[in-house]
Amino acid sequence: MLPYDEERIAQLLGLLRPAPPAWVQAAQELPAARAGLDEIVERARVDAEFRALVTADLEAALAAAGHEPTQELVEALRSCLADLDR
């Protein structure tokens, strides 16, 4: 691999096309979504009643936490909750 200095790397990066707007938006939303998922999972871990409610309706749990229940978020939450069973 050739050694590149910072200026050369910057030049090469400048040749790339900008990221699609959807990628930029997803990257901006990811930290808040992750925090919301972590909060839901932690609460489900310590509160069996809440866990039963969340498991019964993942979409409603995400909406109640202020997140649009996209397919990706629902699947991520389902995966996190499944990890609690292991």
JSON list of C-alpha atoms in Angstrom, two decimals:
[
{"chain": "A", "resi": 1, "resn": "MET", "atom": "CA", "xyz": [0.00, 0.00, 0.00]},
{"chain": "A", "resi": 2, "resn": "LEU", "atom": "CA", "xyz": [1.33, 3.41, -0.92]},
{"chain": "A", "resi": 3, "resn": "PRO", "atom": "CA", "xyz": [1.86, 5.94, 1.85]},
{"chain": "A", "resi": 4, "resn": "TYR", "atom": "CA", "xyz": [-0.33, 9.00, 1.37]},
{"chain": "A", "resi": 5, "resn": "ASP", "atom": "CA", "xyz": [-0.01, 12.23, 3.22]},
{"chain": "A", "resi": 6, "resn": "GLU", "atom": "CA", "xyz": [-3.02, 14.19, 4.44]},
{"chain": "A", "resi": 7, "resn": "GLU", "atom": "CA", "xyz": [-3.04, 16.50, 1.43]},
{"chain": "A", "resi": 8, "resn": "ARG", "atom": "CA", "xyz": [-3.13, 13.60, -1.03]},
{"chain": "A", "resi": 9, "resn": "ILE", "atom": "CA", "xyz": [-5.92, 11.92, 0.92]},
{"chain": "A", "resi": 10, "resn": "ALA", "atom": "CA", "xyz": [-7.87, 15.19, 0.86]},
{"chain": "A", "resi": 11, "resn": "GLN", "atom": "CA", "xyz": [-7.36, 15.44, -2.91]},
{"chain": "A", "resi": 12, "resn": "LEU", "atom": "CA", "xyz": [-8.59, 11.89, -3.42]},
{"chain": "A", "resi": 13, "resn": "LEU", "atom": "CA", "xyz": [-11.61, 12.45, -1.20]},
{"chain": "A", "resi": 14, "resn": "GLY", "atom": "CA", "xyz": [-12.40, 15.59, -3.19]},
{"chain": "A", "resi": 15, "resn": "LEU", "atom": "CA", "xyz": [-12.73, 13.45, -6.31]},
{"chain": "A", "resi": 16, "resn": "LEU", "atom": "CA", "xyz": [-15.56, 11.44, -4.80]},
{"chain": "A", "resi": 17, "resn": "ARG", "atom": "CA", "xyz": [-19.17, 12.32, -5.52]},
{"chain": "A", "resi": 18, "resn": "PRO", "atom": "CA", "xyz": [-21.13, 13.62, -2.54]},
{"chain": "A", "resi": 19, "resn": "ALA", "atom": "CA", "xyz": [-23.00, 11.04, -0.49]},
{"chain": "A", "resi": 20, "resn": "PRO", "atom": "CA", "xyz": [-26.67, 10.62, -1.44]},
{"chain": "A", "resi": 21, "resn": "PRO", "atom": "CA", "xyz": [-28.97, 12.81, 0.68]},
{"chain": "A", "resi": 22, "resn": "ALA", "atom": "CA", "xyz": [-30.65, 9.73, 2.19]},
{"chain": "A", "resi": 23, "resn": "TRP", "atom": "CA", "xyz": [-27.27, 8.51, 3.48]},
{"chain": "A", "resi": 24, "resn": "VAL", "atom": "CA", "xyz": [-26.55, 11.89, 5.03]},
{"chain": "A", "resi": 25, "resn": "GLN", "atom": "CA", "xyz": [-29.98, 11.99, 6.68]},
{"chain": "A", "resi": 26, "resn": "ALA", "atom": "CA", "xyz": [-29.60, 8.44, 8.00]},
{"chain": "A", "resi": 27, "resn": "ALA", "atom": "CA", "xyz": [-26.18, 9.26, 9.45]},
{"chain": "A", "resi": 28, "resn": "GLN", "atom": "CA", "xyz": [-27.62, 12.31, 11.19]},
{"chain": "A", "resi": 29, "resn": "GLU", "atom": "CA", "xyz": [-30.55, 10.36, 12.65]},
{"chain": "A", "resi": 30, "resn": "LEU", "atom": "CA", "xyz": [-28.61, 7.30, 13.74]},
{"chain": "A", "resi": 31, "resn": "PRO", "atom": "CA", "xyz": [-27.28, 8.56, 17.11]},
{"chain": "A", "resi": 32, "resn": "ALA", "atom": "CA", "xyz": [-30.72, 9.61, 18.33]},
{"chain": "A", "resi": 33, "resn": "ALA", "atom": "CA", "xyz": [-32.29, 6.38, 17.09]},
{"chain": "A", "resi": 34, "resn": "ARG", "atom": "CA", "xyz": [-29.59, 4.32, 18.80]},
{"chain": "A", "resi": 35, "resn": "ALA", "atom": "CA", "xyz": [-30.12, 6.18, 22.07]},
{"chain": "A", "resi": 36, "resn": "GLY", "atom": "CA", "xyz": [-33.87, 5.57, 21.83]},
{"chain": "A", "resi": 37, "resn": "LEU", "atom": "CA", "xyz": [-33.33, 1.87, 21.20]},
{"chain": "A", "resi": 38, "resn": "ASP", "atom": "CA", "xyz": [-30.90, 1.62, 24.10]},
{"chain": "A", "resi": 39, "resn": "GLU", "atom": "CA", "xyz": [-33.42, 3.30, 26.41]},
{"chain": "A", "resi": 40, "resn": "ILE", "atom": "CA", "xyz": [-36.23, 0.96, 25.37]},
{"chain": "A", "resi": 41, "resn": "VAL", "atom": "CA", "xyz": [-34.04, -2.14, 25.70]},
{"chain": "A", "resi": 42, "resn": "GLU", "atom": "CA", "xyz": [-32.69, -1.11, 29.11]},
{"chain": "A", "resi": 43, "resn": "ARG", "atom": "CA", "xyz": [-36.19, -0.42, 30.41]},
{"chain": "A", "resi": 44, "resn": "ALA", "atom": "CA", "xyz": [-37.39, -3.76, 29.00]},
{"chain": "A", "resi": 45, "resn": "ARG", "atom": "CA", "xyz": [-34.45, -5.49, 30.68]},
{"chain": "A", "resi": 46, "resn": "VAL", "atom": "CA", "xyz": [-35.42, -4.27, 34.15]},
{"chain": "A", "resi": 47, "resn": "ASP", "atom": "CA", "xyz": [-39.22, -4.13, 33.82]},
{"chain": "A", "resi": 48, "resn": "ALA", "atom": "CA", "xyz": [-40.91, -7.38, 32.80]},
{"chain": "A", "resi": 49, "resn": "GLU", "atom": "CA", "xyz": [-44.31, -5.72, 32.33]},
{"chain": "A", "resi": 50, "resn": "PHE", "atom": "CA", "xyz": [-42.86, -3.08, 30.01]},
{"chain": "A", "resi": 51, "resn": "ARG", "atom": "CA", "xyz": [-40.96, -5.78, 28.15]},
{"chain": "A", "resi": 52, "resn": "ALA", "atom": "CA", "xyz": [-44.21, -7.68, 27.50]},
{"chain": "A", "resi": 53, "resn": "LEU", "atom": "CA", "xyz": [-45.81, -4.48, 26.15]},
{"chain": "A", "resi": 54, "resn": "VAL", "atom": "CA", "xyz": [-42.83, -3.70, 23.93]},
{"chain": "A", "resi": 55, "resn": "THR", "atom": "CA", "xyz": [-42.62, -7.24, 22.62]},
{"chain": "A", "resi": 56, "resn": "ALA", "atom": "CA", "xyz": [-46.34, -7.20, 21.82]},
{"chain": "A", "resi": 57, "resn": "ASP", "atom": "CA", "xyz": [-46.12, -3.98, 19.78]},
{"chain": "A", "resi": 58, "resn": "LEU", "atom": "CA", "xyz": [-42.63, -2.89, 18.76]},
{"chain": "A", "resi": 59, "resn": "GLU", "atom": "CA", "xyz": [-43.94, -0.15, 16.47]},
{"chain": "A", "resi": 60, "resn": "ALA", "atom": "CA", "xyz": [-45.92, 1.48, 19.28]},
{"chain": "A", "resi": 61, "resn": "ALA", "atom": "CA", "xyz": [-42.90, 1.33, 21.59]},
{"chain": "A", "resi": 62, "resn": "LEU", "atom": "CA", "xyz": [-40.74, 3.14, 19.04]},
{"chain": "A", "resi": 63, "resn": "ALA", "atom": "CA", "xyz": [-43.43, 5.73, 18.37]},
{"chain": "A", "resi": 64, "resn": "ALA", "atom": "CA", "xyz": [-43.86, 6.33, 22.12]},
{"chain": "A", "resi": 65, "resn": "ALA", "atom": "CA", "xyz": [-40.10, 6.93, 22.36]},
{"chain": "A", "resi": 66, "resn": "GLY", "atom": "CA", "xyz": [-40.39, 9.55, 19.61]},
{"chain": "A", "resi": 67, "resn": "HIS", "atom": "CA", "xyz": [-39.02, 7.53, 16.70]},
{"chain": "A", "resi": 68, "resn": "GLU", "atom": "CA", "xyz": [-40.66, 6.70, 13.41]},
{"chain": "A", "resi": 69, "resn": "PRO", "atom": "CA", "xyz": [-41.10, 2.92, 13.50]},
{"chain": "A", "resi": 70, "resn": "THR", "atom": "CA", "xyz": [-39.29, 2.14, 10.26]},
{"chain": "A", "resi": 71, "resn": "GLN", "atom": "CA", "xyz": [-38.66, -1.46, 9.28]},
{"chain": "A", "resi": 72, "resn": "GLU", "atom": "CA", "xyz": [-34.97, -1.03, 10.11]},
{"chain": "A", "resi": 73, "resn": "LEU", "atom": "CA", "xyz": [-35.65, 0.27, 13.62]},
{"chain": "A", "resi": 74, "resn": "VAL", "atom": "CA", "xyz": [-38.26, -2.39, 14.33]},
{"chain": "A", "resi": 75, "resn": "GLU", "atom": "CA", "xyz": [-35.81, -5.11, 13.26]},
{"chain": "A", "resi": 76, "resn": "ALA", "atom": "CA", "xyz": [-33.02, -3.56, 15.34]},
{"chain": "A", "resi": 77, "resn": "LEU", "atom": "CA", "xyz": [-35.27, -3.42, 18.41]},
{"chain": "A", "resi": 78, "resn": "ARG", "atom": "CA", "xyz": [-36.41, -7.00, 17.82]},
{"chain": "A", "resi": 79, "resn": "SER", "atom": "CA", "xyz": [-32.77, -8.10, 17.63]},
{"chain": "A", "resi": 80, "resn": "CYS", "atom": "CA", "xyz": [-31.85, -6.23, 20.83]},
{"chain": "A", "resi": 81, "resn": "LEU", "atom": "CA", "xyz": [-34.78, -7.75, 22.70]},
{"chain": "A", "resi": 82, "resn": "ALA", "atom": "CA", "xyz": [-33.88, -11.21, 21.43]},
{"chain": "A", "resi": 83, "resn": "ASP", "atom": "CA", "xyz": [-30.41, -10.72, 22.90]},
{"chain": "A", "resi": 84, "resn": "LEU", "atom": "CA", "xyz": [-32.05, -10.29, 26.31]},
{"chain": "A", "resi": 85, "resn": "ASP", "atom": "CA", "xyz": [-33.44, -13.82, 26.06]},
{"chain": "A", "resi": 86, "resn": "ARG", "atom": "CA", "xyz": [-29.98, -15.32, 25.62]}
]
